[in-house]
JSON list of C-alpha atoms in Angstrom, two decimals:
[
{"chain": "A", "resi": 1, "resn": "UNK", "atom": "CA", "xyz": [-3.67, 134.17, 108.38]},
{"chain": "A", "resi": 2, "resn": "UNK", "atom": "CA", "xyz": [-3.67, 136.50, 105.51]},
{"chain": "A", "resi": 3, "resn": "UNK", "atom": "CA", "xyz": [-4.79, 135.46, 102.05]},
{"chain": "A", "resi": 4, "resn": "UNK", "atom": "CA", "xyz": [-4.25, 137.68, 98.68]},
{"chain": "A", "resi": 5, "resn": "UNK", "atom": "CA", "xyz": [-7.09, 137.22, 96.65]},
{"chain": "A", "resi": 6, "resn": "UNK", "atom": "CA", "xyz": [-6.35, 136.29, 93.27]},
{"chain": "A", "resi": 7, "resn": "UNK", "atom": "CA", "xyz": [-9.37, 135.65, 91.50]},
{"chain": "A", "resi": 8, "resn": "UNK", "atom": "CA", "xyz": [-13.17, 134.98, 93.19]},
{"chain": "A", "resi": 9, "resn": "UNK", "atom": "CA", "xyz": [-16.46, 133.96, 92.03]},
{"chain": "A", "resi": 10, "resn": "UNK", "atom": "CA", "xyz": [-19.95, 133.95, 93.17]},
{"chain": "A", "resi": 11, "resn": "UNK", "atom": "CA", "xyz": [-22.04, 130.24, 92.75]},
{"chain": "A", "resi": 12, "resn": "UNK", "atom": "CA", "xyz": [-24.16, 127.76, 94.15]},
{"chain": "A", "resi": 13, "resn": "UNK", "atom": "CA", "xyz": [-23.52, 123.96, 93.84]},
{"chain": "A", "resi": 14, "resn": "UNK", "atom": "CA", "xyz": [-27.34, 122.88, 93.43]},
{"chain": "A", "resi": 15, "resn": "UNK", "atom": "CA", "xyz": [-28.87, 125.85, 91.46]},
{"chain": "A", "resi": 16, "resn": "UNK", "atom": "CA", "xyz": [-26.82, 127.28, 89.01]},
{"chain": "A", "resi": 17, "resn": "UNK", "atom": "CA", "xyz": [-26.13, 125.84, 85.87]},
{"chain": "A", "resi": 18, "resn": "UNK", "atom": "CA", "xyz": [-23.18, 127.70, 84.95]},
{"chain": "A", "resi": 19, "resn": "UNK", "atom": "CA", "xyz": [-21.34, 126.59, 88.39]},
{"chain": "A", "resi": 20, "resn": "UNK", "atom": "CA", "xyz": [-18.95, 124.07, 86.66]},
{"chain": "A", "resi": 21, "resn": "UNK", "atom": "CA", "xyz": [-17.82, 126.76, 83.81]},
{"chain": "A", "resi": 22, "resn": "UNK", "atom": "CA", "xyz": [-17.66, 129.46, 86.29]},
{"chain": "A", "resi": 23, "resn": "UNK", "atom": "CA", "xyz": [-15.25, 128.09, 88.66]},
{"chain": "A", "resi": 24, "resn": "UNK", "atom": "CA", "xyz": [-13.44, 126.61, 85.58]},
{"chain": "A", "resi": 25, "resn": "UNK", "atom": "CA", "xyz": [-12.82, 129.70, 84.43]},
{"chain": "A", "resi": 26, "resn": "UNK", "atom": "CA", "xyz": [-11.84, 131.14, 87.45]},
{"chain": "A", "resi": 27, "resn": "UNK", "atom": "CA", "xyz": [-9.15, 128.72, 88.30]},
{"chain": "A", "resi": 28, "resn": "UNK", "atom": "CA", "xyz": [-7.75, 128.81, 84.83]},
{"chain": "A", "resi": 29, "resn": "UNK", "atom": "CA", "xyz": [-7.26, 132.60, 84.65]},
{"chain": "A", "resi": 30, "resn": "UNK", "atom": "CA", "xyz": [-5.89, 132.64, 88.02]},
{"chain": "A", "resi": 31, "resn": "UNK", "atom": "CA", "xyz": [-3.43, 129.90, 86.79]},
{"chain": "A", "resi": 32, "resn": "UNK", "atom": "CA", "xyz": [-2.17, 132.18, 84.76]},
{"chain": "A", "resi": 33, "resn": "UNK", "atom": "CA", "xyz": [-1.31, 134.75, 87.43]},
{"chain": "A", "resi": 34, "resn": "UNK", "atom": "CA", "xyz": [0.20, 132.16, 89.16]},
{"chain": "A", "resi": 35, "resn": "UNK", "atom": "CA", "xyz": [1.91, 130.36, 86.79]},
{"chain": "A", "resi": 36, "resn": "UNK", "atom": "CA", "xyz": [5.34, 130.60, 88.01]},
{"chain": "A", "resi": 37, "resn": "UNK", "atom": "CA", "xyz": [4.08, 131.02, 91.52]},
{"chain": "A", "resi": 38, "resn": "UNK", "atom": "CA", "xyz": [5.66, 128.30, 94.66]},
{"chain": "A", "resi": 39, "resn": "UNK", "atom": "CA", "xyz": [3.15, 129.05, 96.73]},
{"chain": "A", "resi": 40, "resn": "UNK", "atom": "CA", "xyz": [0.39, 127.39, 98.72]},
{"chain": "A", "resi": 41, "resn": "UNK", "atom": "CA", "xyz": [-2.46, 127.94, 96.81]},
{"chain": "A", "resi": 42, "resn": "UNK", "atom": "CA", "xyz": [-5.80, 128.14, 98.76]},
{"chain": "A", "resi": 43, "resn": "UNK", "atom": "CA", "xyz": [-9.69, 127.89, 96.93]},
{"chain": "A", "resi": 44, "resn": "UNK", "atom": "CA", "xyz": [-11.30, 129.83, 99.71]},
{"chain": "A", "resi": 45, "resn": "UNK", "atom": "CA", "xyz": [-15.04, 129.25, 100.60]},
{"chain": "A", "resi": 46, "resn": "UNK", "atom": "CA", "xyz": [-16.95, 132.28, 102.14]},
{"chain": "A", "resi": 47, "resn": "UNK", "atom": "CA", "xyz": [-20.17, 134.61, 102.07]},
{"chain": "A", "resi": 48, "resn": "UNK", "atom": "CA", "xyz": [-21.97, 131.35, 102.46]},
{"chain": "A", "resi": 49, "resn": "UNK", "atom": "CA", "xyz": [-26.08, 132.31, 101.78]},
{"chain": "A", "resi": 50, "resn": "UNK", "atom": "CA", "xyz": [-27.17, 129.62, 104.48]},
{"chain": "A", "resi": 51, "resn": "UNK", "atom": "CA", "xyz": [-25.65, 126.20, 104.37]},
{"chain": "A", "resi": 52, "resn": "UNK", "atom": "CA", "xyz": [-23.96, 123.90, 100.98]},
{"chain": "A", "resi": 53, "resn": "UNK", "atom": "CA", "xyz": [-26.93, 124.21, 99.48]},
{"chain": "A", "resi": 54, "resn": "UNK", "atom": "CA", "xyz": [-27.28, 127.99, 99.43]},
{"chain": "A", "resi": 55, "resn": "UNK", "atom": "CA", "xyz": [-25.10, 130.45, 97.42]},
{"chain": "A", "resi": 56, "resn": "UNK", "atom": "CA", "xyz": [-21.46, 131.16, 98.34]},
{"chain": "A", "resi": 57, "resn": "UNK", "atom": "CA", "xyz": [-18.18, 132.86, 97.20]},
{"chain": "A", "resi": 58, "resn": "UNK", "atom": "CA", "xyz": [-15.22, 131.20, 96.00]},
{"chain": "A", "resi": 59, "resn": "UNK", "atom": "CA", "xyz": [-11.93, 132.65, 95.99]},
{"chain": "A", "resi": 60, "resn": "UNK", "atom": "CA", "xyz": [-8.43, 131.75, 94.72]},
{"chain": "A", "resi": 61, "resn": "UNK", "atom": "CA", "xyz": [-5.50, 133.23, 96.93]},
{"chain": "A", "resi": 62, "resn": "UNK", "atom": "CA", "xyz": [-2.36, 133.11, 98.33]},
{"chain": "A", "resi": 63, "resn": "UNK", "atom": "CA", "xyz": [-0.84, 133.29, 101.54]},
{"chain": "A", "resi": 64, "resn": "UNK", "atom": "CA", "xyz": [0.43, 137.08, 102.27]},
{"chain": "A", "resi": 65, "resn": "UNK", "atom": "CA", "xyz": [0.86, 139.94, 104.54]},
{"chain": "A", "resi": 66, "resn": "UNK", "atom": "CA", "xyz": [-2.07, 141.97, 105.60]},
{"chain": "A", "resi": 67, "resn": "UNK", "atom": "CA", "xyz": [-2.79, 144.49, 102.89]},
{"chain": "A", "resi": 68, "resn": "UNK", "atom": "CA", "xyz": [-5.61, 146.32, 101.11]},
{"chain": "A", "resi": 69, "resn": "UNK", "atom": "CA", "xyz": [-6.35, 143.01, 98.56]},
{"chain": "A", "resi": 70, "resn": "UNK", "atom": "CA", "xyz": [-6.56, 140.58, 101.48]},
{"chain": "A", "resi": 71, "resn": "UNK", "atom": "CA", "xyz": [-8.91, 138.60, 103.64]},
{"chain": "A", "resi": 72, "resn": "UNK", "atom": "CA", "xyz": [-7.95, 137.75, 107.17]},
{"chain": "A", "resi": 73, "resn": "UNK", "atom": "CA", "xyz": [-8.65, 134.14, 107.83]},
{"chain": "A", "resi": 74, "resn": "UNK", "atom": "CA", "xyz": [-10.12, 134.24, 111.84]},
{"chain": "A", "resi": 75, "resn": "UNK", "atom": "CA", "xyz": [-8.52, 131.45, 114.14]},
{"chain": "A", "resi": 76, "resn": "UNK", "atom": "CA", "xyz": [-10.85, 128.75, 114.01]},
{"chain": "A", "resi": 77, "resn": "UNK", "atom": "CA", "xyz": [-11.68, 125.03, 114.91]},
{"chain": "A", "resi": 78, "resn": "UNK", "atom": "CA", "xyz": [-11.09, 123.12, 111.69]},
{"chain": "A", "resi": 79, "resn": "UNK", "atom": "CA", "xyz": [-11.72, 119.53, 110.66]},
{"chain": "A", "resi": 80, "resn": "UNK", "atom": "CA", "xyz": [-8.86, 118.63, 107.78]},
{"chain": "A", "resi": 81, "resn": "UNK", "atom": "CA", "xyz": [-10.24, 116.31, 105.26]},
{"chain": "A", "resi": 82, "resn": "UNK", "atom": "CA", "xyz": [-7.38, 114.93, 102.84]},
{"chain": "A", "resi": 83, "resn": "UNK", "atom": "CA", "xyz": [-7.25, 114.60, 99.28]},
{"chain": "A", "resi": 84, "resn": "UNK", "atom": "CA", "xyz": [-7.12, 110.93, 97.47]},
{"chain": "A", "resi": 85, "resn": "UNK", "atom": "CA", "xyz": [-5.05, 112.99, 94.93]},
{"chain": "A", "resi": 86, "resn": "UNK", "atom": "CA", "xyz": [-4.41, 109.73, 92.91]},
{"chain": "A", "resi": 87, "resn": "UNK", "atom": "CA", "xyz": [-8.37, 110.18, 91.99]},
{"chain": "A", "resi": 88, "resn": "UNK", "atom": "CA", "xyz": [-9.03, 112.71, 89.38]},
{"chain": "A", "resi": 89, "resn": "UNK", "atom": "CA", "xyz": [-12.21, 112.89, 91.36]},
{"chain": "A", "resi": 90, "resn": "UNK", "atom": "CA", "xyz": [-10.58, 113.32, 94.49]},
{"chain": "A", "resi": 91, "resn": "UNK", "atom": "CA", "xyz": [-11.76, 116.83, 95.66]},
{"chain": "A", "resi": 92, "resn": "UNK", "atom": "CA", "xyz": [-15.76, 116.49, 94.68]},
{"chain": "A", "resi": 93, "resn": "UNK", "atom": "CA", "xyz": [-15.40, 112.70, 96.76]},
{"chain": "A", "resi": 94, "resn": "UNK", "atom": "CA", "xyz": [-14.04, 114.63, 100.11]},
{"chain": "A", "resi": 95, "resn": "UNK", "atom": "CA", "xyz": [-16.45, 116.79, 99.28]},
{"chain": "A", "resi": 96, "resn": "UNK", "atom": "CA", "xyz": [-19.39, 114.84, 99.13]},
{"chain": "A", "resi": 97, "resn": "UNK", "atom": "CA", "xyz": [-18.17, 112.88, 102.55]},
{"chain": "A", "resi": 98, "resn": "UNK", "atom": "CA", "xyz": [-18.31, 116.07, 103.94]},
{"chain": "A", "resi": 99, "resn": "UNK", "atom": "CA", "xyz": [-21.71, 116.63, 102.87]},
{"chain": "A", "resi": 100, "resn": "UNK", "atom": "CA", "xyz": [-22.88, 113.31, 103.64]},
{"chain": "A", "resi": 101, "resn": "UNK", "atom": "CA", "xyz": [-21.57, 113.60, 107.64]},
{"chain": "A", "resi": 102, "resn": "UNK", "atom": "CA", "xyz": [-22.90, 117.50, 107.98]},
{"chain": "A", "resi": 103, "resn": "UNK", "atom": "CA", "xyz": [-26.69, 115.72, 106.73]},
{"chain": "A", "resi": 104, "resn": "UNK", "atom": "CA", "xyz": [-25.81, 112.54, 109.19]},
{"chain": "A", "resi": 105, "resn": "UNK", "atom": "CA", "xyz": [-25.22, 115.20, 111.98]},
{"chain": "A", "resi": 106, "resn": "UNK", "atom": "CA", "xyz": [-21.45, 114.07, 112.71]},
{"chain": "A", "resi": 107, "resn": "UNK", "atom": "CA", "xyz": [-20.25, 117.41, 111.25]},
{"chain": "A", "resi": 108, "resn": "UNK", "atom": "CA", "xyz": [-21.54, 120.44, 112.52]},
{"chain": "A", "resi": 109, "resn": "UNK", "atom": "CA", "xyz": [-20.21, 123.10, 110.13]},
{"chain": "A", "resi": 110, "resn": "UNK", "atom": "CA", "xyz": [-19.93, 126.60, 111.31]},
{"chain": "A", "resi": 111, "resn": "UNK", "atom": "CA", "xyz": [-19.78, 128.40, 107.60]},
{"chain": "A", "resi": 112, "resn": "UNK", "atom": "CA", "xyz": [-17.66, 130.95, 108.27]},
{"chain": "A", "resi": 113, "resn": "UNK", "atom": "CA", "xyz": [-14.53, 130.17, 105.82]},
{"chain": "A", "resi": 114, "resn": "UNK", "atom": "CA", "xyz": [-13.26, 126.32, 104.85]},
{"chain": "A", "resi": 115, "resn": "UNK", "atom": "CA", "xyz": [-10.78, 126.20, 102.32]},
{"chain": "A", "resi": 116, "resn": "UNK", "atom": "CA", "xyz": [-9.12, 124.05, 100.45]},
{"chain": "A", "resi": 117, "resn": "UNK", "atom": "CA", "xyz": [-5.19, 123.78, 100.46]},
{"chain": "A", "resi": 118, "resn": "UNK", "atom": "CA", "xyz": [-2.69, 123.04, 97.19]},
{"chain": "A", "resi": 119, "resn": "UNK", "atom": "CA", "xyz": [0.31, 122.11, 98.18]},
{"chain": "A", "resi": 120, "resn": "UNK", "atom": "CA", "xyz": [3.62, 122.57, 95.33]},
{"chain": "A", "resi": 121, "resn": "UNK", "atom": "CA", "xyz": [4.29, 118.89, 96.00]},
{"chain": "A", "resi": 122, "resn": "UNK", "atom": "CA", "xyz": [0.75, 118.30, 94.61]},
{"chain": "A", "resi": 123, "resn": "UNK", "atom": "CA", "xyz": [-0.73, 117.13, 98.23]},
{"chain": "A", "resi": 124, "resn": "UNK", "atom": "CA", "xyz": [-4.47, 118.79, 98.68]},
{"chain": "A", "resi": 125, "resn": "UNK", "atom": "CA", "xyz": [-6.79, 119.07, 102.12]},
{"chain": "A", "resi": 126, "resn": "UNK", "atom": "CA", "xyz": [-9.51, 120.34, 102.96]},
{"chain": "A", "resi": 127, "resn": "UNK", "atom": "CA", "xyz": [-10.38, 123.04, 106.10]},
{"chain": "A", "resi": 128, "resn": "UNK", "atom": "CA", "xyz": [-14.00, 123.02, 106.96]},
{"chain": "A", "resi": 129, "resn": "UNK", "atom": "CA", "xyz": [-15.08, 124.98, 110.14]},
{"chain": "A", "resi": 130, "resn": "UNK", "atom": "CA", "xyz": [-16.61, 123.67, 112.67]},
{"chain": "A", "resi": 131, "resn": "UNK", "atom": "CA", "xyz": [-18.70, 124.88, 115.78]}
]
């Protein structure tokens, strides 16, 4: 799979303070690129420093044909964690199960790329690579 990047970000989610206003920012500018957009739109999770805890690079894209702008998205085995999208804080809950089974030792996560998936119809899951 191909994915145009849009808009990307460096952060960590434990040691930087500006995290929250950096991917903030990031989504709402590329918002405005995509505006009008029906796409799937993907929040791409790569570069990863060591594991959740260590730096990373998010990355706002869309699906597309391979091209000069793009990442190529390896074949990979991924666990799909779904979105309680009637909870504003449905995305940082998945996120924290995730967490919460990688330190219990039922997920062993590869950190390659996981992504997260936004559907048009509003629908969101989350791809996490696994070994």
């Amino acid at each position: 799979m191909y994915l145009a990047v849009v808009k990307r970000v460096r952060t960590n989610n434990f040691n930087d303070d500006a995290m929250m206003e950096k991917i903030s920012t990031m989504w709402k500018e590329a918002s405005t690129v995509l505006e009008n957009k029906d796409d799937i739109i993907y929040g791409l999770y790569s570069d990863y420093e060591s594991d959740y805890k260590g730096d990373y690079t998010l990355t706002v894209a869309i699906e597309s044909s391979e091209g000069d702008t793009t990442i190529k998205i390896p074949e990979a085995n991924y666990e799909r964690f779904a979105v309680d999208t009637s909870d504003e804080n449905g995305i940082v809950k998945a996120w924290q199960e995730i967490w919460e089974r990688e330190e219990k030792g039922e997920l062993k996560r590869a950190y390659s790329f996981d992504f997260e998936k936004y559907y048009p119809n509003g629908q969101i899951e989350i791809y996490i690579a696994v070994q």
